[in-house]
Amino acid sequence: MAHDVADMMSSLFQAQGEGVATIMGKMMPAAGATEAEKMVHWAQVAGRMQSIWTDFQVEQIGQAAAPNSHLSDPVRWIATVEAVLRQLPLADPDVQAGLWNEVLDLIGTVMGQYGLGPRASEQSAGDDPALPLADRRFADPRWRRQPVFALLHQVYLLLSRQVTALAESVEGMEPGKKAQLIFATNILLDALSPANFPLTNPVALDKAGETQGDSLVRGFEHLVSDLRKRQLTHTAPGAFVIGENIATTPGKVILETPLYQLIQYTPTTDKVLKTPLLIFPPWINRFYILDLNAKKSFVRWAVEQGVSVFMVSWKSADATLADVTWDDYIQAQMDCIDTVCTRLAVPATHTIGYCVAGTTLAATLAVMARKGTADKVASATFFTAQVDFEEAGDLKNFIDDQQIDAIGRLATDGYIDGRYMAATFNILRGNDLIWSTVQKNYLLGEAYPAFDLLHWNGDVTNLPARWHRDYLRDLYRDNRMVVPDSLQACGEPIDLRRIHTPCYIQAGREDHIAPTHSVWKLTRYLQGPWTFLLAGSGHIAGVVNPPSSDKYGYWTNDDAPRSLAEFQSGAVAHPGSWWPHWIGWIRSLDAQTMPARGKRRPGGRGDRVIEDAPGRYVATR
């Protein structure tokens, strides 16, 4: 066995040497250059990168150091790796023997595809051999053209699967801690992919050769730029300007408080539904996820359906909001409901709560029920919102006493920098939102795309630290919202069982932030009529799915299912967007219309407004 392995590895390195010589040949300056000229060229490339780094270091001198997160502190990364590995049975001789045997077997299989070793095939594999393990991160043919790169990523994939299985098989661990272990293991394995490092990524090496090193310099410039602003860049800087080519639906800011602005959008139809719509977006993101552009905008579409639409634009937290708590957001929702009803002289308004604002909307409805004012809400629609956090998805892996204390230490002047929260959400989809950026923009030096959704994803908002701590502790950790009267707000105990308002509950089939089964649980606490709809895709695309896109589809069940399994077993699939289904539900509650005049058109004669939509708050960091 040892002799076979030695022969195989010897043949491997010989073949790889030829491949590396080819790659390095591409990295040389123009044909005919002398050795001295080649050395000078690459010295200049290295010098440019050194100059970029030196300039960055000079800039950092004297600047206040930001609290280190795992993304920027290598010591903490190493500590995390050690902590994870200590919990896995990697020291077990039987486990080690099993891993070694599987690796050797894989090496023999892979090398055989290249005509090397005892399993060498008589047929040449050519440039695209058939390898046993596949992953989209290694789809480029260059991962298979050279045996070392093929072996490198194949062994990585094998070990990743085996280490993940070891984490999943750990016994005697509290379920929450085991979930954290599995989650941390997957994060670390994703980070250690050979695709994330320039010398082990053949695509990056090839690009460096084709560009004579320019891709390395551009990628290094991207890296340093992100270090400078302490945030990953996902889209072309300057490609989007709020109010010009994003968040452009016409309207007026009709009310401003220290916590939010209230926007009323201008109608585009002669008649509108008598009952207006008030939207509460999550304050951990900018509201214009629902108004990205004319084709994707839920706001614009709803206006075109003849709905009088109001939108809350939350202020990104600063020191003035240090003492804000959940009560303040609940009171803000009730105040906005009163404002809309009074402004349009209507008894009630429809409402929408997205994500955390939907969680808060449920609390608001419970408080209003206690106060005897619940009839001011004609309906409540919940976009991917949770109230029962027992199975709250991957985010729950960040929620324990240690994590809550760590987040508290990140607070500055009573608020948490939104970049830390953005990093957390990016980790939940690390390969899509972190490592693909590392590969494309750092290793390959590619230009950033002009993508509105990615721009929104990076447009972070700061959070009041006190509120955020209470939210994580009381809801995510202790799950108190579903315990009647365990929490209170605005002087009233919260009991979700008091909600009789008609509710429309939308969940995303692939949502990793608010999983379908967790969103479904809201139905178990409502006393009034409710409709549950399962949309294709996830937390964002499952919501922002306009009819013009004709994507994803959705599922409904009109048979009053008593469980999610019952809903799914009898669900009817529908193609395209679910938005028309929702507006049909809204009209079924009250189809009465009225002329779109007077204060239905904000900013008209005698109507004092503050400024044009989208307002100032959405543009402030």
Coordinates of C-alpha atoms in Angstrom, one line a residue:
M1 CA 0.0 0.0 0.0
A2 CA 2.7 2.5 1.0
H3 CA 4.7 1.7 -2.2
D4 CA 1.6 2.2 -4.4
V5 CA 0.9 5.6 -2.7
A6 CA 4.5 6.7 -3.2
D7 CA 4.5 5.8 -6.9
M8 CA 1.2 7.5 -7.3
M9 CA 2.3 10.7 -5.6
S10 CA 5.5 10.7 -7.6
S11 CA 3.6 10.5 -10.9
L12 CA 1.2 13.1 -9.6
F13 CA 3.9 15.6 -8.8
Q14 CA 5.5 15.0 -12.2
A15 CA 2.2 15.7 -14.0
Q16 CA 1.5 18.7 -11.8
G17 CA 5.0 20.1 -12.4
E18 CA 4.2 20.2 -16.1
G19 CA 0.8 21.9 -15.4
V20 CA 2.4 24.5 -13.1
A21 CA 5.0 25.3 -15.7
T22 CA 2.2 25.9 -18.2
I23 CA 0.3 28.2 -15.7
M24 CA 3.5 30.1 -14.8
G25 CA 4.3 30.5 -18.5
K26 CA 1.1 32.4 -18.8
M27 CA 2.1 34.6 -15.9
M28 CA 5.3 35.8 -17.6
P29 CA 5.5 39.1 -19.5
A30 CA 5.4 39.2 -23.3
A31 CA 7.2 36.5 -25.3
G32 CA 10.9 37.3 -25.7
A33 CA 11.3 39.0 -22.3
T34 CA 14.6 38.3 -20.5
E35 CA 14.7 36.7 -17.1
A36 CA 15.6 40.1 -15.6
E37 CA 12.6 41.7 -17.3
K38 CA 10.3 39.0 -15.9
M39 CA 11.7 39.5 -12.4
V40 CA 11.2 43.3 -12.7
H41 CA 7.6 42.9 -13.9
W42 CA 6.5 40.7 -10.9
A43 CA 8.5 42.9 -8.5
Q44 CA 6.5 45.8 -9.8
V45 CA 3.3 43.9 -9.2
A46 CA 4.4 43.1 -5.7
G47 CA 5.4 46.7 -5.2
R48 CA 2.0 48.0 -6.2
M49 CA 0.3 45.7 -3.7
Q50 CA 2.8 46.7 -1.0
S51 CA 2.1 50.4 -1.7
I52 CA -1.6 49.9 -1.4
W53 CA -1.1 48.1 2.0
T54 CA 1.3 50.7 3.3
D55 CA -1.1 53.6 2.4
F56 CA -3.9 51.7 4.2
Q57 CA -1.8 51.2 7.3
V58 CA -0.8 54.9 7.4
E59 CA -4.5 55.8 7.2
Q60 CA -5.3 53.6 10.2
I61 CA -2.7 55.3 12.5
G62 CA -4.5 57.3 15.0
Q63 CA -8.0 56.0 14.1
A64 CA -10.1 54.6 16.9
A65 CA -9.9 50.8 16.8
A66 CA -13.3 49.1 16.2
P67 CA -14.2 46.1 18.3
N68 CA -12.9 43.0 16.5
S69 CA -15.4 40.5 15.2
H70 CA -14.6 36.9 14.1
L71 CA -14.3 38.2 10.6
S72 CA -11.4 40.5 11.3
D73 CA -9.6 38.8 14.2
P74 CA -7.4 35.8 13.3
V75 CA -6.7 34.9 16.9
R76 CA -10.4 34.5 17.5
W77 CA -10.8 32.5 14.3
I78 CA -8.0 30.1 15.5
A79 CA -9.7 29.8 18.9
T80 CA -13.0 29.0 17.3
V81 CA -11.4 26.3 15.1
E82 CA -9.8 24.8 18.2
A83 CA -13.0 24.9 20.2
V84 CA -14.9 23.2 17.4
L85 CA -12.3 20.5 16.8
R86 CA -12.1 19.7 20.5
Q87 CA -15.8 18.7 20.4
L88 CA -15.4 16.3 17.5
P89 CA -14.1 12.7 18.0
L90 CA -11.1 13.3 15.7
A91 CA -8.7 11.8 18.3
D92 CA -10.5 8.5 18.2
P93 CA -8.1 6.0 16.5
D94 CA -11.0 4.3 14.7
V95 CA -12.2 7.6 13.4
Q96 CA -8.7 8.5 12.2
A97 CA -8.3 5.1 10.5
G98 CA -11.7 5.4 8.8
L99 CA -10.9 8.9 7.5
W100 CA -7.4 7.8 6.3
N101 CA -8.8 4.8 4.4
E102 CA -11.5 6.9 2.7
V103 CA -8.9 9.5 1.7
L104 CA -6.6 6.9 0.3
D105 CA -9.5 5.3 -1.6
L106 CA -10.5 8.7 -3.0
I107 CA -6.9 9.5 -4.0
G108 CA -6.7 6.2 -5.9
T109 CA -10.0 6.9 -7.7
V110 CA -9.1 10.5 -8.7
M111 CA -5.6 9.6 -9.8
G112 CA -6.9 6.8 -11.9
Q113 CA -8.8 9.4 -13.9
Y114 CA -5.5 10.9 -14.9
G115 CA -3.8 7.7 -15.9
L116 CA -1.9 7.6 -12.6
G117 CA -1.5 4.8 -10.0
P118 CA -2.9 1.3 -9.9
R119 CA -6.4 2.4 -11.0
A120 CA -5.2 4.2 -14.1
S121 CA -7.8 4.0 -16.8
E122 CA -6.7 3.0 -20.3
Q123 CA -8.8 5.8 -21.7
S124 CA -7.5 9.3 -21.2
A125 CA -9.8 11.5 -19.2
G126 CA -8.8 14.5 -21.3
D127 CA -9.5 18.0 -19.8
D128 CA -12.7 17.0 -18.0
P129 CA -12.4 13.8 -16.1
A130 CA -15.3 12.3 -14.2
L131 CA -14.7 12.9 -10.5
P132 CA -16.7 11.2 -7.7
L133 CA -17.6 14.3 -5.7
A134 CA -19.3 17.5 -7.1
D135 CA -19.9 20.9 -5.8
R136 CA -20.9 24.2 -7.6
R137 CA -17.9 26.0 -6.0
F138 CA -15.7 23.8 -8.2
A139 CA -17.7 23.7 -11.4
D140 CA -15.1 25.5 -13.5
P141 CA -13.2 22.9 -15.7
R142 CA -9.9 24.2 -14.5
W143 CA -10.5 22.4 -11.2
R144 CA -10.3 19.2 -13.1
R145 CA -7.6 19.9 -15.7
Q146 CA -4.6 19.5 -13.3
P147 CA -4.5 16.4 -11.0
V148 CA -3.3 18.4 -8.0
F149 CA -6.2 20.8 -8.1
A150 CA -8.6 18.0 -8.8
L151 CA -7.2 16.0 -5.8
L152 CA -7.2 19.1 -3.6
H153 CA -10.8 19.9 -4.0
Q154 CA -12.0 16.3 -4.0
V155 CA -10.2 15.6 -0.7
Y156 CA -11.6 18.8 0.7
L157 CA -15.2 17.8 -0.2
L158 CA -14.7 14.3 1.3
L159 CA -13.3 15.6 4.6
S160 CA -16.0 18.3 4.7
R161 CA -18.7 15.7 4.5
Q162 CA -17.0 13.4 7.0
V163 CA -16.3 16.2 9.5
T164 CA -19.9 17.4 9.2
A165 CA -21.2 13.9 9.8
L166 CA -19.0 13.7 12.9
A167 CA -20.5 16.9 14.3
E168 CA -24.0 15.5 13.6
S169 CA -23.2 12.3 15.4
V170 CA -21.9 13.8 18.6
E171 CA -23.9 12.4 21.5
G172 CA -24.7 13.7 25.0
M173 CA -24.9 17.3 24.0
E174 CA -27.8 19.7 24.7
P175 CA -29.7 20.1 21.4
G176 CA -29.1 23.9 21.2
K177 CA -25.4 23.5 21.7
K178 CA -25.2 20.6 19.2
A179 CA -27.0 22.8 16.6
Q180 CA -24.4 25.5 17.3
L181 CA -21.6 22.9 16.9
I182 CA -22.9 21.8 13.5
F183 CA -23.4 25.4 12.4
A184 CA -19.9 26.4 13.5
T185 CA -18.4 23.3 11.8
N186 CA -20.1 24.2 8.5
I187 CA -19.0 27.8 8.7
L188 CA -15.3 26.8 9.3
L189 CA -15.4 24.2 6.5
D190 CA -16.8 26.7 4.1
A191 CA -14.0 29.2 5.1
L192 CA -11.3 26.6 4.5
S193 CA -12.3 25.8 0.9
P194 CA -9.3 25.8 -1.4
A195 CA -11.4 28.0 -3.7
N196 CA -10.9 30.9 -1.1
F197 CA -7.1 31.1 -1.4
P198 CA -5.1 32.3 -4.4
L199 CA -2.4 29.6 -4.5
T200 CA -5.0 26.8 -4.3
N201 CA -7.4 28.2 -6.8
P202 CA -6.5 27.4 -10.4
V203 CA -9.0 29.9 -11.7
A204 CA -7.3 32.7 -9.8
L205 CA -3.9 31.6 -10.9
D206 CA -5.0 31.5 -14.5
K207 CA -6.5 34.9 -14.2
A208 CA -3.3 36.3 -12.8
G209 CA -1.4 34.9 -15.7
E210 CA -3.8 36.3 -18.3
T211 CA -3.7 39.8 -16.8
Q212 CA 0.0 39.8 -16.0
G213 CA -0.8 40.3 -12.3
D214 CA -3.4 43.1 -12.8
S215 CA -6.1 40.9 -11.4
L216 CA -4.1 40.4 -8.2
V217 CA -3.7 44.2 -7.8
R218 CA -7.3 44.9 -8.4
G219 CA -8.4 42.2 -6.0
F220 CA -6.1 43.6 -3.4
E221 CA -7.5 47.0 -3.9
H222 CA -11.0 45.6 -3.3
L223 CA -9.8 43.8 -0.2
V224 CA -8.2 46.9 1.3
S225 CA -11.2 49.1 0.4
D226 CA -13.5 46.7 2.3
L227 CA -11.0 46.6 5.3
R228 CA -11.2 50.4 5.2
K229 CA -14.9 50.6 5.5
R230 CA -15.1 47.3 7.6
Q231 CA -17.8 45.8 5.4
L232 CA -17.9 43.5 2.4
T233 CA -18.8 45.2 -0.9
H234 CA -21.3 43.3 -3.1
T235 CA -22.2 45.8 -5.7
A236 CA -20.7 48.6 -7.7
P237 CA -20.2 51.7 -5.6
G238 CA -22.2 54.6 -6.9
A239 CA -24.4 52.4 -9.1
F240 CA -27.5 53.2 -7.1
V241 CA -28.7 56.5 -5.7
I242 CA -31.7 56.4 -3.4
G243 CA -34.6 58.4 -4.9
E244 CA -33.0 58.4 -8.4
N245 CA -32.8 54.8 -9.6
I246 CA -33.8 53.0 -6.4
A247 CA -36.8 53.7 -4.1
T248 CA -38.4 55.9 -6.7
T249 CA -42.1 55.4 -6.3
P250 CA -43.6 59.0 -6.0
G251 CA -44.9 60.1 -2.6
K252 CA -44.5 62.5 0.3
V253 CA -43.2 62.3 3.8
I254 CA -46.3 63.3 5.8
L255 CA -45.0 62.8 9.4
E256 CA -41.6 62.8 11.1
T257 CA -40.6 61.7 14.6
P258 CA -37.1 61.0 16.1
L259 CA -37.7 57.3 15.4
Y260 CA -39.4 57.2 12.0
Q261 CA -40.8 59.0 9.0
L262 CA -44.2 58.1 7.5
I263 CA -44.5 58.1 3.7
Q264 CA -47.7 58.3 1.8
Y265 CA -47.5 57.3 -1.9
T266 CA -49.2 59.2 -4.7
P267 CA -52.1 57.3 -6.3
T268 CA -52.0 56.4 -9.9
T269 CA -55.7 55.4 -10.3
D270 CA -58.8 57.6 -10.3
K271 CA -60.4 55.4 -7.6
V272 CA -58.8 53.7 -4.6
L273 CA -59.9 51.2 -2.0
K274 CA -61.5 53.0 0.9
T275 CA -59.4 51.1 3.5
P276 CA -55.7 52.1 3.1
L277 CA -52.6 50.0 3.6
L278 CA -49.9 50.8 6.2
I279 CA -46.6 48.9 5.8
F280 CA -44.1 48.3 8.7
P281 CA -40.7 47.2 7.2
P282 CA -38.0 45.7 9.5
W283 CA -35.8 48.3 11.1
I284 CA -32.7 46.1 10.7
N285 CA -32.9 46.9 7.0
R286 CA -33.9 49.8 4.7
F287 CA -37.6 49.9 3.7
Y288 CA -36.9 50.1 0.0
I289 CA -36.6 46.3 -0.2
L290 CA -40.3 46.7 -1.1
D291 CA -39.5 49.5 -3.6
L292 CA -36.3 48.4 -5.4
N293 CA -37.3 49.6 -8.9
A294 CA -40.4 50.0 -11.0
K295 CA -40.5 46.3 -12.0
K296 CA -39.8 44.8 -8.5
S297 CA -41.5 47.3 -6.3
F298 CA -44.3 45.9 -4.2
V299 CA -45.2 49.5 -3.2
R300 CA -45.6 50.6 -6.8
W301 CA -47.6 47.5 -7.7
A302 CA -50.0 48.0 -4.8
V303 CA -50.5 51.6 -5.7
E304 CA -51.4 50.5 -9.2
Q305 CA -53.9 48.1 -7.8
G306 CA -55.8 51.1 -6.4
V307 CA -54.5 50.9 -2.8
S308 CA -53.6 54.0 -0.7
V309 CA -50.2 53.0 0.5
F310 CA -48.3 54.3 3.6
M311 CA -44.8 53.2 4.5
V312 CA -42.8 53.6 7.7
S313 CA -39.1 54.6 7.2
W314 CA -37.3 53.8 10.4
K315 CA -34.3 56.0 11.4
S316 CA -30.9 54.2 11.6
A317 CA -30.0 54.3 15.3
D318 CA -27.6 56.8 16.8
A319 CA -26.8 58.0 20.3
T320 CA -30.2 59.8 20.5
L321 CA -32.0 56.4 20.3
A322 CA -29.9 54.7 22.9
D323 CA -32.8 54.3 25.3
V324 CA -35.3 53.0 22.7
T325 CA -37.0 49.7 23.6
W326 CA -39.5 47.4 22.0
D327 CA -42.2 49.5 23.6
D328 CA -41.2 52.4 21.5
Y329 CA -41.6 50.4 18.2
I330 CA -45.0 49.1 19.3
Q331 CA -46.1 52.6 20.3
A332 CA -44.8 53.8 16.9
Q333 CA -46.9 51.3 15.1
M334 CA -50.0 52.2 17.0
D335 CA -49.3 55.9 16.4
C336 CA -48.9 55.3 12.7
I337 CA -52.2 53.5 12.6
D338 CA -53.9 56.4 14.3
T339 CA -52.3 58.9 12.0
V340 CA -53.4 57.1 8.8
C341 CA -57.0 56.6 10.1
T342 CA -57.3 60.3 11.2
R343 CA -55.6 61.6 8.0
L344 CA -58.0 59.8 5.6
A345 CA -61.0 59.8 8.0
V346 CA -61.4 56.0 7.9
P347 CA -62.2 53.7 10.8
A348 CA -59.4 51.2 10.1
T349 CA -56.4 50.4 8.0
H350 CA -54.8 47.3 6.5
T351 CA -51.3 46.6 7.8
I352 CA -48.3 44.6 6.8
G353 CA -45.4 43.6 9.0
Y354 CA -42.2 42.3 7.5
C355 CA -39.9 40.0 9.5
V356 CA -39.1 41.6 12.9
A357 CA -41.7 44.3 12.2
G358 CA -44.2 41.5 11.7
T359 CA -43.3 40.0 15.1
T360 CA -43.8 43.5 16.5
L361 CA -47.1 43.9 14.6
A362 CA -48.4 40.7 16.4
A363 CA -47.5 42.3 19.7
T364 CA -49.1 45.6 18.7
L365 CA -52.4 43.8 17.8
A366 CA -52.3 42.0 21.2
V367 CA -51.7 45.4 23.0
M368 CA -54.5 47.0 21.0
A369 CA -56.8 44.2 21.9
R370 CA -56.1 44.8 25.6
K371 CA -56.7 48.5 25.1
G372 CA -60.0 48.0 23.2
T373 CA -58.7 49.6 20.0
A374 CA -58.1 46.5 17.8
D375 CA -60.9 47.5 15.4
K376 CA -58.6 50.2 14.0
V377 CA -56.8 47.4 12.1
A378 CA -58.9 45.9 9.3
S379 CA -56.3 43.2 8.6
A380 CA -52.7 42.2 9.3
T381 CA -50.4 40.6 6.7
F382 CA -47.2 39.0 7.9
F383 CA -44.3 38.7 5.6
T384 CA -42.0 35.9 6.9
A385 CA -42.6 36.8 10.5
Q386 CA -42.1 34.7 13.6
V387 CA -43.7 34.9 17.1
D388 CA -42.8 31.4 18.4
F389 CA -39.0 31.2 18.4
E390 CA -38.5 27.6 19.5
E391 CA -37.3 26.6 16.0
A392 CA -36.2 30.0 14.7
G393 CA -33.7 28.9 12.1
D394 CA -30.0 29.5 11.8
L395 CA -30.0 32.8 13.6
K396 CA -30.7 31.0 16.8
N397 CA -27.2 29.6 16.7
F398 CA -26.0 33.1 17.6
I399 CA -28.3 33.4 20.6
D400 CA -27.0 32.3 24.0
D401 CA -25.8 34.2 27.1
Q402 CA -22.2 34.4 25.7
Q403 CA -23.3 35.7 22.3
I404 CA -25.7 38.2 23.8
D405 CA -22.9 39.6 26.0
A406 CA -20.5 39.7 23.1
I407 CA -23.0 41.7 21.0
G408 CA -23.5 44.0 23.9
R409 CA -19.8 44.8 23.9
L410 CA -20.0 45.9 20.3
A411 CA -22.3 48.7 21.3
T412 CA -21.1 52.3 20.8
D413 CA -22.9 55.2 22.4
G414 CA -25.9 53.0 23.0
Y415 CA -26.3 51.6 19.5
I416 CA -24.9 48.7 17.5
D417 CA -23.2 49.4 14.2
G418 CA -25.2 47.8 11.4
R419 CA -22.1 46.3 9.8
Y420 CA -21.9 43.7 12.6
M421 CA -25.5 42.6 12.0
A422 CA -24.8 42.6 8.2
A423 CA -21.8 40.3 8.8
T424 CA -24.0 38.0 10.9
F425 CA -26.7 37.7 8.1
N426 CA -24.0 37.2 5.5
I427 CA -22.6 34.3 7.5
L428 CA -25.9 32.5 7.3
R429 CA -25.3 32.3 3.6
G430 CA -21.6 32.4 3.6
N431 CA -20.9 30.8 0.3
D432 CA -23.2 33.2 -1.5
L433 CA -22.6 36.4 0.4
I434 CA -19.0 36.1 1.6
W435 CA -16.9 33.5 -0.2
S436 CA -18.2 34.1 -3.6
T437 CA -17.2 37.8 -3.1
V438 CA -13.8 36.7 -1.9
Q439 CA -13.3 34.6 -5.0
K440 CA -14.7 36.9 -7.6
N441 CA -13.7 40.3 -6.3
Y442 CA -10.5 39.6 -4.3
L443 CA -8.9 36.6 -6.1
L444 CA -10.0 37.3 -9.6
G445 CA -10.2 41.1 -9.3
E446 CA -13.5 41.3 -11.1
A447 CA -15.6 44.5 -11.2
Y448 CA -18.6 44.6 -8.9
P449 CA -22.0 44.1 -10.5
A450 CA -24.8 46.8 -10.5
F451 CA -27.4 44.7 -8.6
D452 CA -30.1 46.5 -6.7
L453 CA -30.8 43.7 -4.3
L454 CA -27.1 43.4 -3.3
H455 CA -27.0 47.2 -2.9
W456 CA -29.9 47.0 -0.4
N457 CA -28.2 44.1 1.4
G458 CA -25.2 46.2 2.0
D459 CA -27.1 49.4 3.0
V460 CA -26.9 48.6 6.7
T461 CA -28.8 50.2 9.6
N462 CA -27.7 50.7 13.2
L463 CA -29.8 49.2 16.0
P464 CA -30.6 50.5 19.5
A465 CA -28.4 48.3 21.7
R466 CA -30.9 48.1 24.6
W467 CA -33.8 47.0 22.4
H468 CA -31.6 44.5 20.5
R469 CA -30.4 42.9 23.7
D470 CA -34.0 42.5 25.0
Y471 CA -35.2 41.2 21.7
L472 CA -32.5 38.5 21.6
R473 CA -33.0 37.5 25.2
D474 CA -36.7 37.6 25.6
L475 CA -37.8 36.3 22.2
Y476 CA -35.0 34.3 20.6
R477 CA -33.5 32.8 23.8
D478 CA -36.4 32.6 26.2
N479 CA -39.3 32.5 23.7
R480 CA -41.5 34.6 26.0
M481 CA -43.8 36.1 23.4
V482 CA -45.9 33.0 23.1
V483 CA -46.3 32.7 26.9
P484 CA -49.5 34.7 27.8
D485 CA -48.8 37.8 29.8
S486 CA -45.1 37.0 30.2
L487 CA -44.1 40.1 28.3
Q488 CA -45.7 43.5 28.4
A489 CA -45.5 46.7 26.3
C490 CA -47.0 50.1 26.6
G491 CA -48.4 49.2 30.0
E492 CA -50.3 46.1 28.7
P493 CA -49.5 42.4 29.0
I494 CA -49.1 40.6 25.7
D495 CA -51.3 37.7 25.0
L496 CA -51.4 36.6 21.3
R497 CA -54.6 34.6 21.9
R498 CA -56.5 37.9 22.1
I499 CA -55.9 38.7 18.4
H500 CA -59.1 38.4 16.4
T501 CA -58.0 40.5 13.4
P502 CA -58.1 38.8 10.0
C503 CA -54.6 37.7 9.2
Y504 CA -52.7 36.7 6.1
I505 CA -49.5 34.8 6.8
Q506 CA -46.8 34.4 4.1
A507 CA -43.8 32.1 4.5
G508 CA -40.9 31.3 2.2
R509 CA -40.4 27.7 1.3
E510 CA -36.6 28.1 1.4
D511 CA -36.4 30.7 4.1
H512 CA -33.3 30.2 6.3
I513 CA -34.0 33.2 8.6
A514 CA -37.7 32.6 9.3
P515 CA -38.2 28.9 8.5
T516 CA -41.6 27.8 7.1
H517 CA -42.4 25.6 10.2
S518 CA -41.6 28.5 12.5
V519 CA -43.7 31.0 10.6
W520 CA -46.6 28.5 10.5
K521 CA -46.8 28.5 14.3
L522 CA -48.4 32.0 14.3
T523 CA -51.6 30.3 13.2
R524 CA -51.8 28.4 16.5
Y525 CA -52.3 31.6 18.5
L526 CA -54.8 33.6 16.4
Q527 CA -58.4 33.6 17.3
G528 CA -59.7 35.3 14.2
P529 CA -59.7 34.1 10.6
W530 CA -56.4 33.5 8.9
T531 CA -55.0 32.5 5.5
F532 CA -51.6 30.8 5.2
L533 CA -49.6 31.0 1.9
L534 CA -46.3 29.3 1.2
A535 CA -44.2 31.2 -1.4
G536 CA -41.4 29.8 -3.4
S537 CA -37.8 30.9 -2.6
G538 CA -36.6 32.5 0.6
H539 CA -36.7 35.4 3.0
I540 CA -36.3 38.1 0.3
A541 CA -37.1 36.6 -3.1
G542 CA -40.1 34.8 -1.6
V543 CA -41.6 38.2 -0.8
V544 CA -40.2 40.4 -3.6
N545 CA -41.7 38.3 -6.5
P546 CA -43.6 40.6 -8.8
P547 CA -46.1 39.2 -11.3
S548 CA -43.9 40.4 -14.2
S549 CA -41.1 38.0 -13.2
D550 CA -43.3 34.9 -13.5
K551 CA -41.0 33.0 -11.0
Y552 CA -41.1 30.6 -8.1
G553 CA -44.9 30.0 -7.6
Y554 CA -46.8 29.5 -4.4
W555 CA -49.0 27.0 -2.6
T556 CA -52.4 27.5 -0.9
N557 CA -54.8 25.2 1.0
D558 CA -58.4 26.3 1.5
D559 CA -59.4 23.3 3.6
A560 CA -58.6 24.8 7.1
P561 CA -55.5 22.7 7.7
R562 CA -54.6 22.1 11.4
S563 CA -50.9 21.5 10.9
L564 CA -48.2 22.5 8.4
A565 CA -48.0 18.8 7.3
E566 CA -51.7 18.9 6.6
F567 CA -51.4 22.1 4.7
Q568 CA -48.6 20.8 2.6
S569 CA -50.3 17.4 1.9
G570 CA -53.4 19.2 0.5
A571 CA -51.7 22.3 -0.9
V572 CA -52.5 23.4 -4.4
A573 CA -49.6 24.8 -6.5
H574 CA -49.9 28.0 -8.4
P575 CA -47.4 29.4 -10.9
G576 CA -45.9 32.9 -10.7
S577 CA -46.3 35.6 -8.1
W578 CA -48.6 35.4 -5.0
W579 CA -49.2 39.1 -5.0
P580 CA -52.5 38.8 -6.9
H581 CA -53.7 36.3 -4.4
W582 CA -53.0 38.7 -1.6
I583 CA -54.8 41.6 -3.2
G584 CA -57.8 39.3 -3.9
W585 CA -57.8 38.6 -0.2
I586 CA -57.7 42.3 0.7
R587 CA -60.6 43.0 -1.6
S588 CA -62.6 40.1 -0.2
L589 CA -62.5 41.9 3.2
D590 CA -63.7 45.3 1.8
A591 CA -63.9 46.1 -1.9
Q592 CA -65.5 49.6 -1.3
T593 CA -63.7 52.3 -3.4
M594 CA -63.7 56.1 -3.4
P595 CA -62.2 58.9 -5.6
A596 CA -58.5 59.4 -5.2
R597 CA -58.6 63.1 -4.2
G598 CA -58.1 65.3 -1.2
K599 CA -55.6 63.9 1.2
R600 CA -55.6 60.7 -0.8
R601 CA -53.1 62.7 -2.9
P602 CA -50.4 63.8 -0.6
G603 CA -49.0 67.3 -1.0
G604 CA -52.1 68.7 -2.7
R605 CA -53.6 72.1 -2.0
G606 CA -53.7 72.8 1.7
D607 CA -51.9 69.6 2.6
R608 CA -48.7 70.3 4.5
V609 CA -46.0 67.7 3.9
I610 CA -42.3 67.5 4.9
E611 CA -40.5 66.4 1.8
D612 CA -40.6 64.1 -1.2
A613 CA -40.4 60.3 -0.8
P614 CA -38.2 58.4 0.0
G615 CA -37.3 61.0 2.6
R616 CA -34.1 61.7 4.5
Y617 CA -34.1 58.9 7.1
V618 CA -33.6 56.1 4.6
A619 CA -30.4 57.8 3.3
T620 CA -28.7 58.3 6.6
R621 CA -26.1 55.9 7.9

